Amino acid sequence: MSFIKELQEAQKLEIQSYKKKPEAIKRLKESSVPFSGSPLKHPFDPKKIILIADPYSHNTFYYEFRAEDIAYVEELPSMVSIDGENITMTRLWVKKRCVGVRCTPFVVQDISVISEIY
């Protein structure tokens, strides 16, 4: 019974994949580049999508794309954390020659402190 309740509480996919597959996969590969990760809505701009490359990694990064630059969306198998948290995974096919942003967060640290650790 609790399993059914958890299924009902699952969040909806942030972006919906196209119902129709591309007519020519070869054409899609020629015109677009795939990026895989967990999609999120942009916190400030509804016309942009954020894609977290590896959501459970301690050393992760994310991509930011304009929604209009996405040619196709594939749903991938979801990831489940040790705590049972479910994360939706997708593959975004982004049109070539479009501009995206890759952001890698890091801790600002003085180099002398780092050399003391090693």
mmCIF file with all atom_site columns, N, CA and C in Angstrom, residues 6-67:
data_model
loop_
_atom_site.group_PDB
_atom_site.id
_atom_site.type_symbol
_atom_site.label_atom_id
_atom_site.label_alt_id
_atom_site.label_comp_id
_atom_site.label_asym_id
_atom_site.label_entity_id
_atom_site.label_seq_id
_atom_site.pdbx_PDB_ins_code
_atom_site.Cartn_x
_atom_site.Cartn_y
_atom_site.Cartn_z
_atom_site.occupancy
_atom_site.B_iso_or_equiv
_atom_site.pdbx_formal_charge
_atom_site.auth_seq_id
_atom_site.auth_comp_id
_atom_site.auth_asym_id
_atom_site.auth_atom_id
_atom_site.pdbx_PDB_model_num
ATOM 1   N N  . GLU A 1 6  ? 3.699  6.171  -2.658  1.00 0.00 ? 6  GLU A N  1
ATOM 2   C CA . GLU A 1 6  ? 4.931  6.799  -3.129  1.00 0.00 ? 6  GLU A CA 1
ATOM 3   C C  . GLU A 1 6  ? 4.875  7.076  -4.619  1.00 0.00 ? 6  GLU A C  1
ATOM 4   N N  . LEU A 1 7  ? 4.265  6.187  -5.397  1.00 0.00 ? 7  LEU A N  1
ATOM 5   C CA . LEU A 1 7  ? 4.127  6.420  -6.833  1.00 0.00 ? 7  LEU A CA 1
ATOM 6   C C  . LEU A 1 7  ? 3.250  7.635  -7.099  1.00 0.00 ? 7  LEU A C  1
ATOM 7   N N  . GLN A 1 8  ? 2.195  7.795  -6.307  1.00 0.00 ? 8  GLN A N  1
ATOM 8   C CA . GLN A 1 8  ? 1.305  8.931  -6.493  1.00 0.00 ? 8  GLN A CA 1
ATOM 9   C C  . GLN A 1 8  ? 1.988  10.239 -6.105  1.00 0.00 ? 8  GLN A C  1
ATOM 10  N N  . GLU A 1 9  ? 2.932  10.213 -5.166  1.00 0.00 ? 9  GLU A N  1
ATOM 11  C CA . GLU A 1 9  ? 3.602  11.416 -4.714  1.00 0.00 ? 9  GLU A CA 1
ATOM 12  C C  . GLU A 1 9  ? 4.800  11.782 -5.595  1.00 0.00 ? 9  GLU A C  1
ATOM 13  N N  . ALA A 1 10 ? 5.169  10.913 -6.532  1.00 0.00 ? 10 ALA A N  1
ATOM 14  C CA . ALA A 1 10 ? 6.329  11.185 -7.384  1.00 0.00 ? 10 ALA A CA 1
ATOM 15  C C  . ALA A 1 10 ? 6.107  12.460 -8.180  1.00 0.00 ? 10 ALA A C  1
ATOM 16  N N  . GLN A 1 11 ? 7.163  13.261 -8.296  1.00 0.00 ? 11 GLN A N  1
ATOM 17  C CA . GLN A 1 11 ? 7.055  14.515 -9.024  1.00 0.00 ? 11 GLN A CA 1
ATOM 18  C C  . GLN A 1 11 ? 6.985  14.257 -10.513 1.00 0.00 ? 11 GLN A C  1
ATOM 19  N N  . LYS A 1 12 ? 6.296  15.148 -11.191 1.00 0.00 ? 12 LYS A N  1
ATOM 20  C CA . LYS A 1 12 ? 6.163  15.060 -12.634 1.00 0.00 ? 12 LYS A CA 1
ATOM 21  C C  . LYS A 1 12 ? 7.456  15.495 -13.298 1.00 0.00 ? 12 LYS A C  1
ATOM 22  N N  . LEU A 1 13 ? 7.736  14.939 -14.460 1.00 0.00 ? 13 LEU A N  1
ATOM 23  C CA . LEU A 1 13 ? 8.920  15.299 -15.227 1.00 0.00 ? 13 LEU A CA 1
ATOM 24  C C  . LEU A 1 13 ? 8.892  16.793 -15.497 1.00 0.00 ? 13 LEU A C  1
ATOM 25  N N  . GLU A 1 14 ? 10.001 17.482 -15.217 1.00 0.00 ? 14 GLU A N  1
ATOM 26  C CA . GLU A 1 14 ? 10.077 18.926 -15.370 1.00 0.00 ? 14 GLU A CA 1
ATOM 27  C C  . GLU A 1 14 ? 9.879  19.366 -16.812 1.00 0.00 ? 14 GLU A C  1
ATOM 28  N N  . ILE A 1 15 ? 10.375 18.572 -17.761 1.00 0.00 ? 15 ILE A N  1
ATOM 29  C CA . ILE A 1 15 ? 10.153 18.868 -19.169 1.00 0.00 ? 15 ILE A CA 1
ATOM 30  C C  . ILE A 1 15 ? 9.564  17.627 -19.812 1.00 0.00 ? 15 ILE A C  1
ATOM 31  N N  . GLN A 1 16 ? 8.654  17.821 -20.690 1.00 0.00 ? 16 GLN A N  1
ATOM 32  C CA . GLN A 1 16 ? 7.985  16.701 -21.331 1.00 0.00 ? 16 GLN A CA 1
ATOM 33  C C  . GLN A 1 16 ? 8.691  16.354 -22.632 1.00 0.00 ? 16 GLN A C  1
ATOM 34  N N  . SER A 1 17 ? 8.926  15.062 -22.843 1.00 0.00 ? 17 SER A N  1
ATOM 35  C CA . SER A 1 17 ? 9.559  14.638 -24.090 1.00 0.00 ? 17 SER A CA 1
ATOM 36  C C  . SER A 1 17 ? 8.522  14.676 -25.204 1.00 0.00 ? 17 SER A C  1
ATOM 37  N N  . TYR A 1 18 ? 9.016  14.826 -26.430 1.00 0.00 ? 18 TYR A N  1
ATOM 38  C CA . TYR A 1 18 ? 8.120  14.837 -27.572 1.00 0.00 ? 18 TYR A CA 1
ATOM 39  C C  . TYR A 1 18 ? 7.491  13.461 -27.724 1.00 0.00 ? 18 TYR A C  1
ATOM 40  N N  . LYS A 1 19 ? 6.228  13.418 -28.084 1.00 0.00 ? 19 LYS A N  1
ATOM 41  C CA . LYS A 1 19 ? 5.521  12.152 -28.239 1.00 0.00 ? 19 LYS A CA 1
ATOM 42  C C  . LYS A 1 19 ? 6.008  11.387 -29.464 1.00 0.00 ? 19 LYS A C  1
ATOM 43  N N  . LYS A 1 20 ? 6.390  12.093 -30.499 1.00 0.00 ? 20 LYS A N  1
ATOM 44  C CA . LYS A 1 20 ? 6.787  11.468 -31.749 1.00 0.00 ? 20 LYS A CA 1
ATOM 45  C C  . LYS A 1 20 ? 8.308  11.420 -31.842 1.00 0.00 ? 20 LYS A C  1
ATOM 46  N N  . LYS A 1 21 ? 8.842  10.255 -32.141 1.00 0.00 ? 21 LYS A N  1
ATOM 47  C CA . LYS A 1 21 ? 10.287 10.115 -32.325 1.00 0.00 ? 21 LYS A CA 1
ATOM 48  C C  . LYS A 1 21 ? 10.702 10.834 -33.603 1.00 0.00 ? 21 LYS A C  1
ATOM 49  N N  . PRO A 1 22 ? 11.951 11.302 -33.669 1.00 0.00 ? 22 PRO A N  1
ATOM 50  C CA . PRO A 1 22 ? 12.380 11.961 -34.905 1.00 0.00 ? 22 PRO A CA 1
ATOM 51  C C  . PRO A 1 22 ? 12.312 10.991 -36.082 1.00 0.00 ? 22 PRO A C  1
ATOM 52  N N  . GLU A 1 23 ? 11.907 11.500 -37.207 1.00 0.00 ? 23 GLU A N  1
ATOM 53  C CA . GLU A 1 23 ? 11.751 10.646 -38.388 1.00 0.00 ? 23 GLU A CA 1
ATOM 54  C C  . GLU A 1 23 ? 13.091 10.080 -38.831 1.00 0.00 ? 23 GLU A C  1
ATOM 55  N N  . ALA A 1 24 ? 14.129 10.845 -38.697 1.00 0.00 ? 24 ALA A N  1
ATOM 56  C CA . ALA A 1 24 ? 15.446 10.374 -39.119 1.00 0.00 ? 24 ALA A CA 1
ATOM 57  C C  . ALA A 1 24 ? 16.436 10.587 -37.983 1.00 0.00 ? 24 ALA A C  1
ATOM 58  N N  . ILE A 1 25 ? 16.798 9.507  -37.298 1.00 0.00 ? 25 ILE A N  1
ATOM 59  C CA . ILE A 1 25 ? 17.770 9.592  -36.208 1.00 0.00 ? 25 ILE A CA 1
ATOM 60  C C  . ILE A 1 25 ? 19.102 10.118 -36.739 1.00 0.00 ? 25 ILE A C  1
ATOM 61  N N  . LYS A 1 26 ? 19.439 9.742  -37.939 1.00 0.00 ? 26 LYS A N  1
ATOM 62  C CA . LYS A 1 26 ? 20.684 10.203 -38.532 1.00 0.00 ? 26 LYS A CA 1
ATOM 63  C C  . LYS A 1 26 ? 20.701 11.727 -38.644 1.00 0.00 ? 26 LYS A C  1
ATOM 64  N N  . ARG A 1 27 ? 19.575 12.316 -39.045 1.00 0.00 ? 27 ARG A N  1
ATOM 65  C CA . ARG A 1 27 ? 19.476 13.769 -39.162 1.00 0.00 ? 27 ARG A CA 1
ATOM 66  C C  . ARG A 1 27 ? 19.607 14.438 -37.797 1.00 0.00 ? 27 ARG A C  1
ATOM 67  N N  . LEU A 1 28 ? 19.028 13.812 -36.771 1.00 0.00 ? 28 LEU A N  1
ATOM 68  C CA . LEU A 1 28 ? 19.125 14.357 -35.409 1.00 0.00 ? 28 LEU A CA 1
ATOM 69  C C  . LEU A 1 28 ? 20.585 14.363 -34.948 1.00 0.00 ? 28 LEU A C  1
ATOM 70  N N  . LYS A 1 29 ? 21.298 13.276 -35.211 1.00 0.00 ? 29 LYS A N  1
ATOM 71  C CA . LYS A 1 29 ? 22.701 13.192 -34.818 1.00 0.00 ? 29 LYS A CA 1
ATOM 72  C C  . LYS A 1 29 ? 23.567 14.194 -35.566 1.00 0.00 ? 29 LYS A C  1
ATOM 73  N N  . GLU A 1 30 ? 23.202 14.494 -36.797 1.00 0.00 ? 30 GLU A N  1
ATOM 74  C CA . GLU A 1 30 ? 23.965 15.467 -37.586 1.00 0.00 ? 30 GLU A CA 1
ATOM 75  C C  . GLU A 1 30 ? 23.718 16.901 -37.140 1.00 0.00 ? 30 GLU A C  1
ATOM 76  N N  . SER A 1 31 ? 22.514 17.168 -36.626 1.00 0.00 ? 31 SER A N  1
ATOM 77  C CA . SER A 1 31 ? 22.148 18.546 -36.304 1.00 0.00 ? 31 SER A CA 1
ATOM 78  C C  . SER A 1 31 ? 22.199 18.883 -34.819 1.00 0.00 ? 31 SER A C  1
ATOM 79  N N  . SER A 1 32 ? 22.379 17.877 -33.936 1.00 0.00 ? 32 SER A N  1
ATOM 80  C CA . SER A 1 32 ? 22.302 18.109 -32.491 1.00 0.00 ? 32 SER A CA 1
ATOM 81  C C  . SER A 1 32 ? 23.372 17.328 -31.738 1.00 0.00 ? 32 SER A C  1
ATOM 82  N N  . VAL A 1 33 ? 23.594 17.723 -30.486 1.00 0.00 ? 33 VAL A N  1
ATOM 83  C CA . VAL A 1 33 ? 24.557 17.067 -29.598 1.00 0.00 ? 33 VAL A CA 1
ATOM 84  C C  . VAL A 1 33 ? 23.810 16.635 -28.332 1.00 0.00 ? 33 VAL A C  1
ATOM 85  N N  . PRO A 1 34 ? 23.981 15.368 -27.869 1.00 0.00 ? 34 PRO A N  1
ATOM 86  C CA . PRO A 1 34 ? 23.259 14.916 -26.673 1.00 0.00 ? 34 PRO A CA 1
ATOM 87  C C  . PRO A 1 34 ? 23.974 15.290 -25.371 1.00 0.00 ? 34 PRO A C  1
ATOM 88  N N  . PHE A 1 35 ? 23.180 15.642 -24.353 1.00 0.00 ? 35 PHE A N  1
ATOM 89  C CA . PHE A 1 35 ? 23.654 15.910 -22.993 1.00 0.00 ? 35 PHE A CA 1
ATOM 90  C C  . PHE A 1 35 ? 22.722 15.170 -22.047 1.00 0.00 ? 35 PHE A C  1
ATOM 91  N N  . SER A 1 36 ? 23.280 14.393 -21.105 1.00 0.00 ? 36 SER A N  1
ATOM 92  C CA . SER A 1 36 ? 22.459 13.614 -20.174 1.00 0.00 ? 36 SER A CA 1
ATOM 93  C C  . SER A 1 36 ? 22.569 14.169 -18.767 1.00 0.00 ? 36 SER A C  1
ATOM 94  N N  . GLY A 1 37 ? 21.461 14.084 -18.030 1.00 0.00 ? 37 GLY A N  1
ATOM 95  C CA . GLY A 1 37 ? 21.459 14.533 -16.646 1.00 0.00 ? 37 GLY A CA 1
ATOM 96  C C  . GLY A 1 37 ? 20.042 14.674 -16.120 1.00 0.00 ? 37 GLY A C  1
ATOM 97  N N  . SER A 1 38 ? 19.939 15.345 -14.988 1.00 0.00 ? 38 SER A N  1
ATOM 98  C CA . SER A 1 38 ? 18.649 15.565 -14.341 1.00 0.00 ? 38 SER A CA 1
ATOM 99  C C  . SER A 1 38 ? 18.165 16.986 -14.639 1.00 0.00 ? 38 SER A C  1
ATOM 100 N N  . PRO A 1 39 ? 17.010 17.127 -15.294 1.00 0.00 ? 39 PRO A N  1
ATOM 101 C CA . PRO A 1 39 ? 16.539 18.457 -15.684 1.00 0.00 ? 39 PRO A CA 1
ATOM 102 C C  . PRO A 1 39 ? 15.816 19.178 -14.553 1.00 0.00 ? 39 PRO A C  1
ATOM 103 N N  . LEU A 1 40 ? 16.010 20.477 -14.500 1.00 0.00 ? 40 LEU A N  1
ATOM 104 C CA . LEU A 1 40 ? 15.317 21.339 -13.543 1.00 0.00 ? 40 LEU A CA 1
ATOM 105 C C  . LEU A 1 40 ? 14.877 22.611 -14.241 1.00 0.00 ? 40 LEU A C  1
ATOM 106 N N  . LYS A 1 41 ? 13.836 23.240 -13.713 1.00 0.00 ? 41 LYS A N  1
ATOM 107 C CA . LYS A 1 41 ? 13.444 24.548 -14.213 1.00 0.00 ? 41 LYS A CA 1
ATOM 108 C C  . LYS A 1 41 ? 14.473 25.564 -13.755 1.00 0.00 ? 41 LYS A C  1
ATOM 109 N N  . HIS A 1 42 ? 14.745 26.522 -14.591 1.00 0.00 ? 42 HIS A N  1
ATOM 110 C CA . HIS A 1 42 ? 15.664 27.596 -14.216 1.00 0.00 ? 42 HIS A CA 1
ATOM 111 C C  . HIS A 1 42 ? 14.988 28.435 -13.125 1.00 0.00 ? 42 HIS A C  1
ATOM 112 N N  . PRO A 1 43 ? 15.715 28.826 -12.070 1.00 0.00 ? 43 PRO A N  1
ATOM 113 C CA . PRO A 1 43 ? 15.073 29.541 -10.963 1.00 0.00 ? 43 PRO A CA 1
ATOM 114 C C  . PRO A 1 43 ? 14.585 30.948 -11.317 1.00 0.00 ? 43 PRO A C  1
ATOM 115 N N  . PHE A 1 44 ? 15.132 31.561 -12.374 1.00 0.00 ? 44 PHE A N  1
ATOM 116 C CA . PHE A 1 44 ? 14.770 32.935 -12.700 1.00 0.00 ? 44 PHE A CA 1
ATOM 117 C C  . PHE A 1 44 ? 14.173 33.112 -14.088 1.00 0.00 ? 44 PHE A C  1
ATOM 118 N N  . ASP A 1 45 ? 14.566 32.277 -15.023 1.00 0.00 ? 45 ASP A N  1
ATOM 119 C CA . ASP A 1 45 ? 14.166 32.445 -16.415 1.00 0.00 ? 45 ASP A CA 1
ATOM 120 C C  . ASP A 1 45 ? 13.379 31.229 -16.888 1.00 0.00 ? 45 ASP A C  1
ATOM 121 N N  . PRO A 1 46 ? 12.076 31.362 -17.108 1.00 0.00 ? 46 PRO A N  1
ATOM 122 C CA . PRO A 1 46 ? 11.269 30.202 -17.528 1.00 0.00 ? 46 PRO A CA 1
ATOM 123 C C  . PRO A 1 46 ? 11.596 29.713 -18.936 1.00 0.00 ? 46 PRO A C  1
ATOM 124 N N  . LYS A 1 47 ? 12.399 30.466 -19.694 1.00 0.00 ? 47 LYS A N  1
ATOM 125 C CA . LYS A 1 47 ? 12.767 30.066 -21.054 1.00 0.00 ? 47 LYS A CA 1
ATOM 126 C C  . LYS A 1 47 ? 14.055 29.245 -21.075 1.00 0.00 ? 47 LYS A C  1
ATOM 127 N N  . LYS A 1 48 ? 14.610 28.940 -19.884 1.00 0.00 ? 48 LYS A N  1
ATOM 128 C CA . LYS A 1 48 ? 15.856 28.181 -19.816 1.00 0.00 ? 48 LYS A CA 1
ATOM 129 C C  . LYS A 1 48 ? 15.662 26.904 -19.010 1.00 0.00 ? 48 LYS A C  1
ATOM 130 N N  . ILE A 1 49 ? 16.525 25.931 -19.296 1.00 0.00 ? 49 ILE A N  1
ATOM 131 C CA . ILE A 1 49 ? 16.524 24.630 -18.623 1.00 0.00 ? 49 ILE A CA 1
ATOM 132 C C  . ILE A 1 49 ? 17.900 24.417 -18.002 1.00 0.00 ? 49 ILE A C  1
ATOM 133 N N  . ILE A 1 50 ? 17.926 23.852 -16.797 1.00 0.00 ? 50 ILE A N  1
ATOM 134 C CA . ILE A 1 50 ? 19.182 23.464 -16.152 1.00 0.00 ? 50 ILE A CA 1
ATOM 135 C C  . ILE A 1 50 ? 19.253 21.942 -16.177 1.00 0.00 ? 50 ILE A C  1
ATOM 136 N N  . LEU A 1 51 ? 20.422 21.423 -16.517 1.00 0.00 ? 51 LEU A N  1
ATOM 137 C CA . LEU A 1 51 ? 20.631 19.973 -16.574 1.00 0.00 ? 51 LEU A CA 1
ATOM 138 C C  . LEU A 1 51 ? 21.811 19.633 -15.675 1.00 0.00 ? 51 LEU A C  1
ATOM 139 N N  . ILE A 1 52 ? 21.549 18.963 -14.540 1.00 0.00 ? 52 ILE A N  1
ATOM 140 C CA . ILE A 1 52 ? 22.607 18.579 -13.607 1.00 0.00 ? 52 ILE A CA 1
ATOM 141 C C  . ILE A 1 52 ? 23.221 17.281 -14.104 1.00 0.00 ? 52 ILE A C  1
ATOM 142 N N  . ALA A 1 53 ? 24.515 17.326 -14.411 1.00 0.00 ? 53 ALA A N  1
ATOM 143 C CA . ALA A 1 53 ? 25.182 16.205 -15.072 1.00 0.00 ? 53 ALA A CA 1
ATOM 144 C C  . ALA A 1 53 ? 25.158 14.918 -14.244 1.00 0.00 ? 53 ALA A C  1
ATOM 145 N N  . ASP A 1 54 ? 25.550 14.958 -12.999 1.00 0.00 ? 54 ASP A N  1
ATOM 146 C CA . ASP A 1 54 ? 25.569 13.777 -12.144 1.00 0.00 ? 54 ASP A CA 1
ATOM 147 C C  . ASP A 1 54 ? 25.071 14.197 -10.765 1.00 0.00 ? 54 ASP A C  1
ATOM 148 N N  . PRO A 1 55 ? 23.759 14.141 -10.529 1.00 0.00 ? 55 PRO A N  1
ATOM 149 C CA . PRO A 1 55 ? 23.181 14.742 -9.331  1.00 0.00 ? 55 PRO A CA 1
ATOM 150 C C  . PRO A 1 55 ? 23.657 14.169 -7.992  1.00 0.00 ? 55 PRO A C  1
ATOM 151 N N  . TYR A 1 56 ? 24.131 12.937 -7.957  1.00 0.00 ? 56 TYR A N  1
ATOM 152 C CA . TYR A 1 56 ? 24.563 12.364 -6.680  1.00 0.00 ? 56 TYR A CA 1
ATOM 153 C C  . TYR A 1 56 ? 26.066 12.476 -6.444  1.00 0.00 ? 56 TYR A C  1
ATOM 154 N N  . SER A 1 57 ? 26.795 13.024 -7.380  1.00 0.00 ? 57 SER A N  1
ATOM 155 C CA . SER A 1 57 ? 28.240 13.160 -7.234  1.00 0.00 ? 57 SER A CA 1
ATOM 156 C C  . SER A 1 57 ? 28.582 14.357 -6.346  1.00 0.00 ? 57 SER A C  1
ATOM 157 N N  . HIS A 1 58 ? 29.689 14.260 -5.632  1.00 0.00 ? 58 HIS A N  1
ATOM 158 C CA . HIS A 1 58 ? 30.163 15.396 -4.833  1.00 0.00 ? 58 HIS A CA 1
ATOM 159 C C  . HIS A 1 58 ? 30.885 16.404 -5.706  1.00 0.00 ? 58 HIS A C  1
ATOM 160 N N  . ASN A 1 59 ? 31.280 15.994 -6.897  1.00 0.00 ? 59 ASN A N  1
ATOM 161 C CA . ASN A 1 59 ? 32.013 16.854 -7.810  1.00 0.00 ? 59 ASN A CA 1
ATOM 162 C C  . ASN A 1 59 ? 31.203 16.991 -9.101  1.00 0.00 ? 59 ASN A C  1
ATOM 163 N N  . THR A 1 60 ? 30.050 17.640 -9.008  1.00 0.00 ? 60 THR A N  1
ATOM 164 C CA . THR A 1 60 ? 29.162 17.720 -10.166 1.00 0.00 ? 60 THR A CA 1
ATOM 165 C C  . THR A 1 60 ? 29.194 19.106 -10.783 1.00 0.00 ? 60 THR A C  1
ATOM 166 N N  . PHE A 1 61 ? 28.554 19.240 -11.907 1.00 0.00 ? 61 PHE A N  1
ATOM 167 C CA . PHE A 1 61 ? 28.401 20.514 -12.587 1.00 0.00 ? 61 PHE A CA 1
ATOM 168 C C  . PHE A 1 61 ? 27.044 20.509 -13.268 1.00 0.00 ? 61 PHE A C  1
ATOM 169 N N  . TYR A 1 62 ? 26.661 21.657 -13.808 1.00 0.00 ? 62 TYR A N  1
ATOM 170 C CA . TYR A 1 62 ? 25.394 21.688 -14.519 1.00 0.00 ? 62 TYR A CA 1
ATOM 171 C C  . TYR A 1 62 ? 25.516 22.483 -15.812 1.00 0.00 ? 62 TYR A C  1
ATOM 172 N N  . TYR A 1 63 ? 24.596 22.182 -16.724 1.00 0.00 ? 63 TYR A N  1
ATOM 173 C CA . TYR A 1 63 ? 24.483 22.896 -17.989 1.00 0.00 ? 63 TYR A CA 1
ATOM 174 C C  . TYR A 1 63 ? 23.246 23.781 -17.924 1.00 0.00 ? 63 TYR A C  1
ATOM 175 N N  . GLU A 1 64 ? 23.285 24.844 -18.689 1.00 0.00 ? 64 GLU A N  1
ATOM 176 C CA . GLU A 1 64 ? 22.126 25.723 -18.822 1.00 0.00 ? 64 GLU A CA 1
ATOM 177 C C  . GLU A 1 64 ? 21.890 25.942 -20.316 1.00 0.00 ? 64 GLU A C  1
ATOM 178 N N  . PHE A 1 65 ? 20.668 25.647 -20.772 1.00 0.00 ? 65 PHE A N  1
ATOM 179 C CA . PHE A 1 65 ? 20.316 25.794 -22.178 1.00 0.00 ? 65 PHE A CA 1
ATOM 180 C C  . PHE A 1 65 ? 19.014 26.568 -22.302 1.00 0.00 ? 65 PHE A C  1
ATOM 181 N N  . ARG A 1 66 ? 18.858 27.245 -23.433 1.00 0.00 ? 66 ARG A N  1
ATOM 182 C CA . ARG A 1 66 ? 17.565 27.850 -23.741 1.00 0.00 ? 66 ARG A CA 1
ATOM 183 C C  . ARG A 1 66 ? 16.638 26.736 -24.216 1.00 0.00 ? 66 ARG A C  1
ATOM 184 N N  . ALA A 1 67 ? 15.393 26.760 -23.787 1.00 0.00 ? 67 ALA A N  1
ATOM 185 C CA . ALA A 1 67 ? 14.443 25.708 -24.154 1.00 0.00 ? 67 ALA A CA 1
ATOM 186 C C  . ALA A 1 67 ? 14.259 25.629 -25.659 1.00 0.00 ? 67 ALA A C  1
#
